[in-house]
Short mmCIF file of C-alpha atoms and ligand atoms in Angstrom, two decimals:
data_model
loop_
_atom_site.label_atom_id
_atom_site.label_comp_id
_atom_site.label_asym_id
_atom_site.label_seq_id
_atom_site.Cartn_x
_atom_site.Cartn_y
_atom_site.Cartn_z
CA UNK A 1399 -21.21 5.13 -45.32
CA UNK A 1400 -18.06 3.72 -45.29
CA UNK A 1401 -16.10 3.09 -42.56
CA UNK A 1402 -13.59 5.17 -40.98
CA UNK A 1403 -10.45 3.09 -40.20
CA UNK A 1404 -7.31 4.70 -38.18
CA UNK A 1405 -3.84 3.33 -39.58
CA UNK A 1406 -1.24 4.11 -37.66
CA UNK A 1407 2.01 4.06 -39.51
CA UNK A 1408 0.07 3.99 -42.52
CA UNK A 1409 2.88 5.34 -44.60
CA UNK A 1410 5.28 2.59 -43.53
CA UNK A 1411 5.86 -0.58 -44.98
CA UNK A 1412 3.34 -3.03 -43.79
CA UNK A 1413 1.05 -0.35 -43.11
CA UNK A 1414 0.90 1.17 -46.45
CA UNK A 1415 0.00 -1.99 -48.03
CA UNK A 1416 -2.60 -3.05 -45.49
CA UNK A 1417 -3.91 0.86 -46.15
CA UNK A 1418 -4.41 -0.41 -49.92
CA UNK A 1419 -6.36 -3.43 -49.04
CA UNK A 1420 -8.46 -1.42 -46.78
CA UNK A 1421 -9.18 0.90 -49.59
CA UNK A 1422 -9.92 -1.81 -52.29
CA UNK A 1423 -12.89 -3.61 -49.62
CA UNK A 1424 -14.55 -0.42 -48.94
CA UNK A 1425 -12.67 1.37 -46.16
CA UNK A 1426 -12.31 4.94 -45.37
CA UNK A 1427 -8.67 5.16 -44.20
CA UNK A 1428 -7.00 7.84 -41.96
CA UNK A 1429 -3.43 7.75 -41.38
CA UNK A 1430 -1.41 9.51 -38.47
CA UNK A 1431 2.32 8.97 -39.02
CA UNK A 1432 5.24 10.91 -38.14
CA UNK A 1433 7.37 10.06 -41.19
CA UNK A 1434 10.12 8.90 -38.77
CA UNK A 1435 10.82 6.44 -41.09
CA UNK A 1436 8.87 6.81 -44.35
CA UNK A 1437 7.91 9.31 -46.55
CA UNK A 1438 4.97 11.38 -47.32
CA UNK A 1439 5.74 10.56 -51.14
CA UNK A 1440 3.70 7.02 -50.16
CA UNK A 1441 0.69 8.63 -50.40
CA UNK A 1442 0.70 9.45 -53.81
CA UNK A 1443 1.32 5.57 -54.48
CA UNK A 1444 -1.11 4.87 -52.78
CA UNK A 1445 -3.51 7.01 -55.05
CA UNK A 1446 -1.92 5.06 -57.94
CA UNK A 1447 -2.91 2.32 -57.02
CA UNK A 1448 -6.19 2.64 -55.11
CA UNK A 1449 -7.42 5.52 -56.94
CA UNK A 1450 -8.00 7.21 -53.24
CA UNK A 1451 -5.35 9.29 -51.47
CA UNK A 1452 -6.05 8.57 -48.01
CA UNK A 1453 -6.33 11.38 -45.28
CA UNK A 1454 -3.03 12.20 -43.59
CA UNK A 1455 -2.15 13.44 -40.30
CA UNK A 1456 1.76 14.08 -39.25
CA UNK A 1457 1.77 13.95 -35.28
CA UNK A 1458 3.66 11.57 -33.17
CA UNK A 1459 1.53 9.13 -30.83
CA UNK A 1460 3.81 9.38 -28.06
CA UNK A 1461 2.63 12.98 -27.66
CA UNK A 1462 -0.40 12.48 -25.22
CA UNK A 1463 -1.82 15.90 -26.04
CA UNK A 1464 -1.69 15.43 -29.76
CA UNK A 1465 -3.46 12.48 -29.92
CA UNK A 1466 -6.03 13.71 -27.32
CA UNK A 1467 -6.82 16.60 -29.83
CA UNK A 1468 -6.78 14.40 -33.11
CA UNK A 1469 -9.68 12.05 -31.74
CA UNK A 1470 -11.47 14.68 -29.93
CA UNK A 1471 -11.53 16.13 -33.70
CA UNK A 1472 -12.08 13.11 -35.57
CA UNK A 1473 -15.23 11.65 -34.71
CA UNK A 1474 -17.16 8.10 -36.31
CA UNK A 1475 -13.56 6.26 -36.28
CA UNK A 1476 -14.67 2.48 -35.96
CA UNK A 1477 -11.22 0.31 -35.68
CA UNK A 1478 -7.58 0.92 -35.13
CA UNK A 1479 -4.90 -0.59 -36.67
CA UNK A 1480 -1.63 0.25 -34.65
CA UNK A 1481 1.84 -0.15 -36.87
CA UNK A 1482 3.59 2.62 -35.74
CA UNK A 1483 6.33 1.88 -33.91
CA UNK A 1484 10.40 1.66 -34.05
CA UNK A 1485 11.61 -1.37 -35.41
CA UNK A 1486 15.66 -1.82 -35.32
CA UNK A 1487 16.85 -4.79 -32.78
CA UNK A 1488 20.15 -3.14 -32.85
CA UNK A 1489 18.82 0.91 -32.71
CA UNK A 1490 17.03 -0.69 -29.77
CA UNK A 1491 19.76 -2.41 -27.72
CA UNK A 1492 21.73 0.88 -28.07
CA UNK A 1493 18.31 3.26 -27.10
CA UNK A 1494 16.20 1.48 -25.02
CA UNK A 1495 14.66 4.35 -23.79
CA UNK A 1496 13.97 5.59 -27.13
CA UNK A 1497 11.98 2.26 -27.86
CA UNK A 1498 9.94 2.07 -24.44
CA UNK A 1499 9.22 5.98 -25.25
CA UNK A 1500 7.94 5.16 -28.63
CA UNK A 1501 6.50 2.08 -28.47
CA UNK A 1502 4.85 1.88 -25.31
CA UNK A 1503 3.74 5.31 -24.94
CA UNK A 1504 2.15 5.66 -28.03
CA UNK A 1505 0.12 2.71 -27.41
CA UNK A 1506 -0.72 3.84 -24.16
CA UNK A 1507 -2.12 6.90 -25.16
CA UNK A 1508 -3.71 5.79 -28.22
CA UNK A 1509 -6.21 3.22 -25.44
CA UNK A 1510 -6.32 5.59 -22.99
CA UNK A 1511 -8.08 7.83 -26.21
CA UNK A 1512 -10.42 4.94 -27.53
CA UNK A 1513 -11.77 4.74 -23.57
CA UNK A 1514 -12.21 8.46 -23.21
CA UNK A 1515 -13.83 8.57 -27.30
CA UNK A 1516 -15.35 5.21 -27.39
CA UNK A 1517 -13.43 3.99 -30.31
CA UNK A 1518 -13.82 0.02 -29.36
CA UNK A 1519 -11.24 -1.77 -31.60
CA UNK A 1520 -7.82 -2.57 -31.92
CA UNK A 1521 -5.47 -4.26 -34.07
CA UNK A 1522 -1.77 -4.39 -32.98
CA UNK A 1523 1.56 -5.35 -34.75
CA UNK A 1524 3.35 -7.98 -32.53
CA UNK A 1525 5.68 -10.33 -33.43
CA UNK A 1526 6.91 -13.65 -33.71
CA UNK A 1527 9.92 -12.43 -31.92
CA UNK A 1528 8.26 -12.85 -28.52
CA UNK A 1529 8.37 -16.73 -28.94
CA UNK A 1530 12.04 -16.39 -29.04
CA UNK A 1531 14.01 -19.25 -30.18
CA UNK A 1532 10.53 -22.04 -29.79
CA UNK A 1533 11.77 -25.47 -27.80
CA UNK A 1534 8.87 -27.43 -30.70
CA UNK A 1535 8.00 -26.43 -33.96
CA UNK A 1536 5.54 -25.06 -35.76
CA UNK A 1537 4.77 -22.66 -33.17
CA UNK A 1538 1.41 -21.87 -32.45
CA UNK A 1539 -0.52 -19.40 -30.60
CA UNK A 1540 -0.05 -21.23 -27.20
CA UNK A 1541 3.54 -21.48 -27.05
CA UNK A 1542 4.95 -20.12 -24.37
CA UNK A 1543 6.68 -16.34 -25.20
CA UNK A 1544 10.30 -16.12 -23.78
CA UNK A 1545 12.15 -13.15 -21.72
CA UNK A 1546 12.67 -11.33 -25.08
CA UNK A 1547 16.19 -10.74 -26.75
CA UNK A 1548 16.06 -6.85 -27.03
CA UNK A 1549 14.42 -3.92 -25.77
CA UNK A 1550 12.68 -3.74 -29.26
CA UNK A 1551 11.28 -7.30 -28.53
CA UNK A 1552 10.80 -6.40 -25.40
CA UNK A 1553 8.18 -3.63 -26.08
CA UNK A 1554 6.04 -6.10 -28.55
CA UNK A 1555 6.13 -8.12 -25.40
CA UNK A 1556 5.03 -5.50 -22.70
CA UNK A 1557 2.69 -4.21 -25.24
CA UNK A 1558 0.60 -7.60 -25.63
CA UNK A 1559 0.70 -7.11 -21.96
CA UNK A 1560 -0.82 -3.65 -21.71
CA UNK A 1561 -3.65 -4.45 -24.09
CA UNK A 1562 -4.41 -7.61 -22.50
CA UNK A 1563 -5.12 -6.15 -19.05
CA UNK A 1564 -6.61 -2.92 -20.65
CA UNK A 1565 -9.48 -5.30 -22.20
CA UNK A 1566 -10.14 -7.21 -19.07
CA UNK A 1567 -11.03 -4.03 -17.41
CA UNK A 1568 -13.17 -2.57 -19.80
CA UNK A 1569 -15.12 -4.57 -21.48
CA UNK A 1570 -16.24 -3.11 -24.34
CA UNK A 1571 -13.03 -2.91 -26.02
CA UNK A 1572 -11.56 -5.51 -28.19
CA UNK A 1573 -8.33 -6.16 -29.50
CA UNK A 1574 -6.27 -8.79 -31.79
CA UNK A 1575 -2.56 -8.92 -31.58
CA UNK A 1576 -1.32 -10.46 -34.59
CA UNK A 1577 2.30 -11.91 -34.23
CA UNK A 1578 3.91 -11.72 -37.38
CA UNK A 1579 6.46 -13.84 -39.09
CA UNK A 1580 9.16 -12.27 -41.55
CA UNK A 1581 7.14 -9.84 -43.88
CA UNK A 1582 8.57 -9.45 -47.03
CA UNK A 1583 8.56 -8.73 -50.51
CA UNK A 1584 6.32 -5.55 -52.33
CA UNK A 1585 2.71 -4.58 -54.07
CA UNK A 1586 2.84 -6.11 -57.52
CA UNK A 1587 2.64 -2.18 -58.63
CA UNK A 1588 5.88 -2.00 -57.07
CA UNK A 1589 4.49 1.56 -56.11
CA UNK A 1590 5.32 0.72 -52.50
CA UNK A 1591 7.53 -1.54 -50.75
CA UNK A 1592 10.20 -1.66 -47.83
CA UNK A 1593 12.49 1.35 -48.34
CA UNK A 1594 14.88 1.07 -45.21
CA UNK A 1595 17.05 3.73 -44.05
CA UNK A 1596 20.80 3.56 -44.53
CA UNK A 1597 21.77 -0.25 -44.65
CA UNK A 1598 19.24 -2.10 -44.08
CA UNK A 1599 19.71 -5.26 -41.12
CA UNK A 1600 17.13 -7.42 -42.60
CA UNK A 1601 17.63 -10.15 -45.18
CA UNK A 1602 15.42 -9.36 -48.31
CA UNK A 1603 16.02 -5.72 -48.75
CA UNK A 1604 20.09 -6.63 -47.97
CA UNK A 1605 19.53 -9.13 -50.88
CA UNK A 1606 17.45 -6.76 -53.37
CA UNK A 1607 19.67 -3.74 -52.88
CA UNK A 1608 23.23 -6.11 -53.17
CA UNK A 1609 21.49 -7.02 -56.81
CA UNK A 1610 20.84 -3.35 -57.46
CA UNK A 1611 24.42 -2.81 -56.77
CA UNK A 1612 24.17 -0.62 -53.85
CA UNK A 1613 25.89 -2.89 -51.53
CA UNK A 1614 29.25 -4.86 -52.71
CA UNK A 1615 28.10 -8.48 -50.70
CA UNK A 1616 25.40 -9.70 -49.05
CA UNK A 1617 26.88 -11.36 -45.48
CA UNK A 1618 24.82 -14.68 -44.87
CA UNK A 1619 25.14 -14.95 -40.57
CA UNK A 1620 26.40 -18.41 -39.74
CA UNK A 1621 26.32 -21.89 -41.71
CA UNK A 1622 26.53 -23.67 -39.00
CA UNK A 1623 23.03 -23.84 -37.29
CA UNK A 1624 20.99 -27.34 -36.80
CA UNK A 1625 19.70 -26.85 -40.06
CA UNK A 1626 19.48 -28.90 -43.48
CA UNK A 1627 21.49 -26.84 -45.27
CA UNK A 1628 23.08 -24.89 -41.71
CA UNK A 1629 22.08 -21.21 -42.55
CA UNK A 1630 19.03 -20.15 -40.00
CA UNK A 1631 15.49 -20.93 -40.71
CA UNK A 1632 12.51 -18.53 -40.83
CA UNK A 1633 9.13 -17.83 -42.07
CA UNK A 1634 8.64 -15.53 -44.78
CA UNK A 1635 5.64 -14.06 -45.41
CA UNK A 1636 4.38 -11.78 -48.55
CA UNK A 1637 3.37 -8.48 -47.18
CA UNK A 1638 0.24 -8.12 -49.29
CA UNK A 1639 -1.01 -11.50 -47.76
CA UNK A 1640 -0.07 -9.79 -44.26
CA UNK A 1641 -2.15 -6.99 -45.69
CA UNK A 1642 -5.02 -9.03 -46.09
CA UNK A 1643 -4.65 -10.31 -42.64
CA UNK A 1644 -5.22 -6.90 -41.56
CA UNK A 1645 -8.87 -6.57 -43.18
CA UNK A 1646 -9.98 -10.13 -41.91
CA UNK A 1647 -8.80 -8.76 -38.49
CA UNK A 1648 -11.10 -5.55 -39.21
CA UNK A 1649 -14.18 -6.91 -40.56
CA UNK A 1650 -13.84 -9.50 -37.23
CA UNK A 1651 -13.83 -6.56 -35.04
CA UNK A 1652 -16.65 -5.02 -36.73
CA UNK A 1653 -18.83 -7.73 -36.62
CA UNK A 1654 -19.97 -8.85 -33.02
CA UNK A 1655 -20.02 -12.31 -33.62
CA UNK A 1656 -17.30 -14.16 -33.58
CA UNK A 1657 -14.66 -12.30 -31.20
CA UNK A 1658 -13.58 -12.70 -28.24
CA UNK A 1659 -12.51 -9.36 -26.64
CA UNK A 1660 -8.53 -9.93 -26.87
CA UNK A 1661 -7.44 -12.66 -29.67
CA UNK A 1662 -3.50 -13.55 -30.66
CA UNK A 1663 -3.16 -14.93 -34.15
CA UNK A 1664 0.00 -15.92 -35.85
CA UNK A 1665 0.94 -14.58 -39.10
CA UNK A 1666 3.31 -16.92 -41.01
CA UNK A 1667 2.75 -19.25 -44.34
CA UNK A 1668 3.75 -21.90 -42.24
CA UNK A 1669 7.07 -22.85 -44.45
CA UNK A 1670 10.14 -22.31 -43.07
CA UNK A 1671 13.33 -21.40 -45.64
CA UNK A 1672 16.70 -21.00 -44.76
CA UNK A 1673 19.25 -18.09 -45.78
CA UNK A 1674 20.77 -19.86 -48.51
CA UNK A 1675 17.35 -21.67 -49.80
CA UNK A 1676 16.35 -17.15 -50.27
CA UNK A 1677 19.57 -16.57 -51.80
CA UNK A 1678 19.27 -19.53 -54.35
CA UNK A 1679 15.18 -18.35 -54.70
CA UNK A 1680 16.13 -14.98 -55.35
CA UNK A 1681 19.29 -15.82 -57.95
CA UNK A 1682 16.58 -18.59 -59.93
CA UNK A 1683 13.77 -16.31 -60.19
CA UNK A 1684 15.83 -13.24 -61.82
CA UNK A 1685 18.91 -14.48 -63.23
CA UNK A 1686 21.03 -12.58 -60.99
CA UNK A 1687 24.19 -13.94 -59.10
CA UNK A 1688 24.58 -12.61 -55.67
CA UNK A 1689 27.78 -12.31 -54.15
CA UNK A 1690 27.68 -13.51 -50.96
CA UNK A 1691 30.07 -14.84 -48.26
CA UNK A 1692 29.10 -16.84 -45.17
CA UNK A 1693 30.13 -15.25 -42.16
CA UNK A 1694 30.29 -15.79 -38.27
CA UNK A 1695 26.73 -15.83 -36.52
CA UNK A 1696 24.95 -12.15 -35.60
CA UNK A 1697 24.40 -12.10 -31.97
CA UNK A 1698 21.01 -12.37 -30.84
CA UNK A 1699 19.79 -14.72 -33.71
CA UNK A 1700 17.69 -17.57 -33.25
CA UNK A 1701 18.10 -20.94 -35.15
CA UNK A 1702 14.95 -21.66 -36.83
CA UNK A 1703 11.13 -20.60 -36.45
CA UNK A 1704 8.04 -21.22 -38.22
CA UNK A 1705 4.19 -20.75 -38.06
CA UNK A 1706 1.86 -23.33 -37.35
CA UNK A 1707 -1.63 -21.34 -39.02
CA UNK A 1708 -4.04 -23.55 -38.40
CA UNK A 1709 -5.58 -21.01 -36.15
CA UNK A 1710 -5.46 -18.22 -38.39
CA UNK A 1711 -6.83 -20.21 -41.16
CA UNK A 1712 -9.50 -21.67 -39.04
CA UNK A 1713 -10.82 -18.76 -37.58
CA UNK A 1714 -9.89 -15.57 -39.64
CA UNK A 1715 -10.73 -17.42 -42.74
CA UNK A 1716 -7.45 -16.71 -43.94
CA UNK A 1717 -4.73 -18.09 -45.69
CA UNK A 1718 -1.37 -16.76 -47.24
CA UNK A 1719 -1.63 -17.18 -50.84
CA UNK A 1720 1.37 -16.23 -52.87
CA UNK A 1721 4.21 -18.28 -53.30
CA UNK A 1722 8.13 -17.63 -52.32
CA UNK A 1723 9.10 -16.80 -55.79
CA UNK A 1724 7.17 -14.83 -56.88
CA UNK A 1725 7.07 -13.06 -53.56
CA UNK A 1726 11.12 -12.30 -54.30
CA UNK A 1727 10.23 -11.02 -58.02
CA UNK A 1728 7.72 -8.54 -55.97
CA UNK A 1729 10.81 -7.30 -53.60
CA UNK A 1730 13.19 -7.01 -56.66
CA UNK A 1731 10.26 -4.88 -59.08
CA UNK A 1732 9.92 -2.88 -56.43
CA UNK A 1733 13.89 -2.36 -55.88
CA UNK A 1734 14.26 -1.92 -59.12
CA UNK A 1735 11.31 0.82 -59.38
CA UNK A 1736 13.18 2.62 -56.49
CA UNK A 1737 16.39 2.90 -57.94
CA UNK A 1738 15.61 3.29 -61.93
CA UNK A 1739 16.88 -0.11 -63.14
CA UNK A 1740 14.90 -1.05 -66.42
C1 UD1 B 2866 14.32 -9.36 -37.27
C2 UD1 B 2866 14.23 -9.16 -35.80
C3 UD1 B 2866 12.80 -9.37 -35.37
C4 UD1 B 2866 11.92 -8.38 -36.10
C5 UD1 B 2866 12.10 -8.53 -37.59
C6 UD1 B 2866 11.39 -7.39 -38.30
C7 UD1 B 2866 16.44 -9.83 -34.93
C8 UD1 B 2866 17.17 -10.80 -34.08
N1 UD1 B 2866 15.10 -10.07 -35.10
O1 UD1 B 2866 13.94 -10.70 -37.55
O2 UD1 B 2866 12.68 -9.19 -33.99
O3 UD1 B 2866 10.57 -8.59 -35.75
O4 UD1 B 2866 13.49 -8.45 -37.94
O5 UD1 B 2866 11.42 -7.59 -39.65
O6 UD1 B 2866 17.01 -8.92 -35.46
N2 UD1 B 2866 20.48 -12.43 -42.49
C9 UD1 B 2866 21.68 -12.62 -43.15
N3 UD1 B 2866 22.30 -11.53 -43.71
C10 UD1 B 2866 21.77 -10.27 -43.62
C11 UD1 B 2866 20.55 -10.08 -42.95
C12 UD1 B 2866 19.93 -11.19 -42.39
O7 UD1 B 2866 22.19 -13.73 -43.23
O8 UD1 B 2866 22.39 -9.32 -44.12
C13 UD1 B 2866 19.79 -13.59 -41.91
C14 UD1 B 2866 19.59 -13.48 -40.41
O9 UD1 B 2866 20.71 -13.95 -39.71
C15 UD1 B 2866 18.34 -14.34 -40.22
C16 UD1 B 2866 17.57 -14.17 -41.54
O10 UD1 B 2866 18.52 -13.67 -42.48
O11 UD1 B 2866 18.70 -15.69 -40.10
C17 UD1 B 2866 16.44 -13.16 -41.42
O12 UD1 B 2866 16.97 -11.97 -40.85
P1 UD1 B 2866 16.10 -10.62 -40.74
O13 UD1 B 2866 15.50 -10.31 -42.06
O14 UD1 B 2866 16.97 -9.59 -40.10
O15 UD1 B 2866 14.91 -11.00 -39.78
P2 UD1 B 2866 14.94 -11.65 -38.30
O16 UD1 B 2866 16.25 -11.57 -37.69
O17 UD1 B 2866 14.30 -12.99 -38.39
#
């Protein structure tokens, strides 16, 4: 039998891509989403590509009684993989509550549930974002996190927290956080990708949807960091190879050996590109010319971070694969999918 793997959030970006890879090892995939931010229209993509539509559930995790019921009604679930969450820096300085609500809350309830139903294992999404701006670089897994920049930060922070001391009292849970990098980029389908709401804050889909002509200039935030080139540095990794991550993490869980009840792994490619060095990628590998302007700095940006793997590779086995370029193609079939552009 195969299986049965919760994804929550499986209809969002990373999640609906992890919920592929799932599918293709062998996986019997649930999702529970609230389609706060994505749309139930991912599912049939996912069909396309998998062949499998996976079972859906529309209930938000923050509500304790809800997500009492749905495991009290869904029995055999092995693993959890925990994506959903709200994910705007800005939304988040402006409704912290909102965020702590959300985020916390709905992981919260989702342990106290795997104590009460004996569902033993955990993946959560954290983020690179609780190493703040790193004083030596690569990071790895034991540098110290910083007092985080924002309340959305904040919660990836508290949350590491919370599962750390909920698996040192009970002892047959287990949990990895993985801390990822900058996901970007799309299945090679382009059947799903990163759709963002309104206009978008992060760099790739600001990029992809300035070359689809939806927005007039792409703003590059400060040319003046400590940088080769002076536009900030980060680590962009493909979201299918984050996808894969996610299995590696499963089968880990699944498999006694080899885990130690809570585990922290970096997700990054370990390359570090600046702003410009993805404009200049993105304008080489489809002929388009951007327009972009540099600007002043956006408050609350760090200078430069990137992943030292070695611990990933080492233990999970696992390795991010595909290269920047064609990583960018990915993001721009996938635009281009979304808005009709032959
Ligand atoms: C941001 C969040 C991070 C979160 C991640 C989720 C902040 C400070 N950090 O990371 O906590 O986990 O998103 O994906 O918001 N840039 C431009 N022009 C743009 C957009 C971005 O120049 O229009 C630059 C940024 O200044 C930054 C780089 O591109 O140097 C990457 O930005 P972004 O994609 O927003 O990711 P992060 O800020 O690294």
């Amino acid at each position: 039998m195969a299986k049965k793997i919760l994804v929550t959030g499986g209809t969002g970006y990373i999640g609906s891509h992890t919920v592929v890879e799932l599918q293709e090892s062998g996986y019997n995939v649930i999702i529970v989403d609230n389609l706060s931010n994505s749309s139930i229209d991912v599912l049939d993509n996912i069909e396309k590509i998998s062949g499998i539509k996976p079972a859906f559930e529309n209930f938000d995790l923050a509500d304790k009684d809800k997500t009492e019921d749905f495991f009290a009604r869904t029995p055999g679930i092995e693993a959890i993989i925990h994506f959903a969450a709200s994910k705007a820096v800005g939304e988040s300085v402006e409704k912290p509550l909102l965020y702590y609500r959300n985020n916390l809350v709905s992981l919260m309830n989702i342990l106290e549930c795997q104590i009460k139903f004996k569902v033993l294992n955990i993946v959560f999404s954290s983020s690179c974002t609780v190493y703040g701006q790193p004083e030596i670089l690569p990071v790895t897994e034991q540098t110290p996190r910083k007092d985080a920049e924002s309340p959305y930060g904040n919660t990836k922070r508290v949350n590491e927290d919370i599962l750390n001391d909920t698996i040192a009292a009970n002892s047959q849970l287990n949990a990895i956080a993985l801390r990822y990098f900058n996901p970007v980029g799309a299945h090679p389908s382009a059947l799903i990708g990163e759709l963002p709401l309104g206009i978008p804050n992060n760099l790739v889909p600001f990029i992809t949807q300035t070359a689809a002509g939806l927005r007039g200039e792409l703003k590059v935030f400060g040319d003046d960091y400590d940088t080769p080139d002076g536009s900030a540095i980060r680590d962009y990794i493909n979201v299918v190879d984050l996808a894969k991550a996610h299995v590696v993490s499963i089968k880990r869980l699944l498999t006694s050996k080899n885990k130690a009840s809570y585990e922290v792994f970096n997700l990054g490619t370990g390359n570090g590109y600046s702003v410009l060095e993805m404009v200049n990628g993105f304008e080489k590998v489809t002929g388009i010319k951007l327009n972009y302007k540099i600007v002043a700095r956006r408050a609350g940006d760090i200078e430069k971070i990137w992943a030292n793997t070695t611990f990933a590779n080492k233990e999970l086995g696992w390795k991010a694969e595909k290269g920047l370029e064609e990583t960018l193609l990915s993001a721009w079939n996938w635009e281009k999918n979304v808005r009709g552009i032959k």
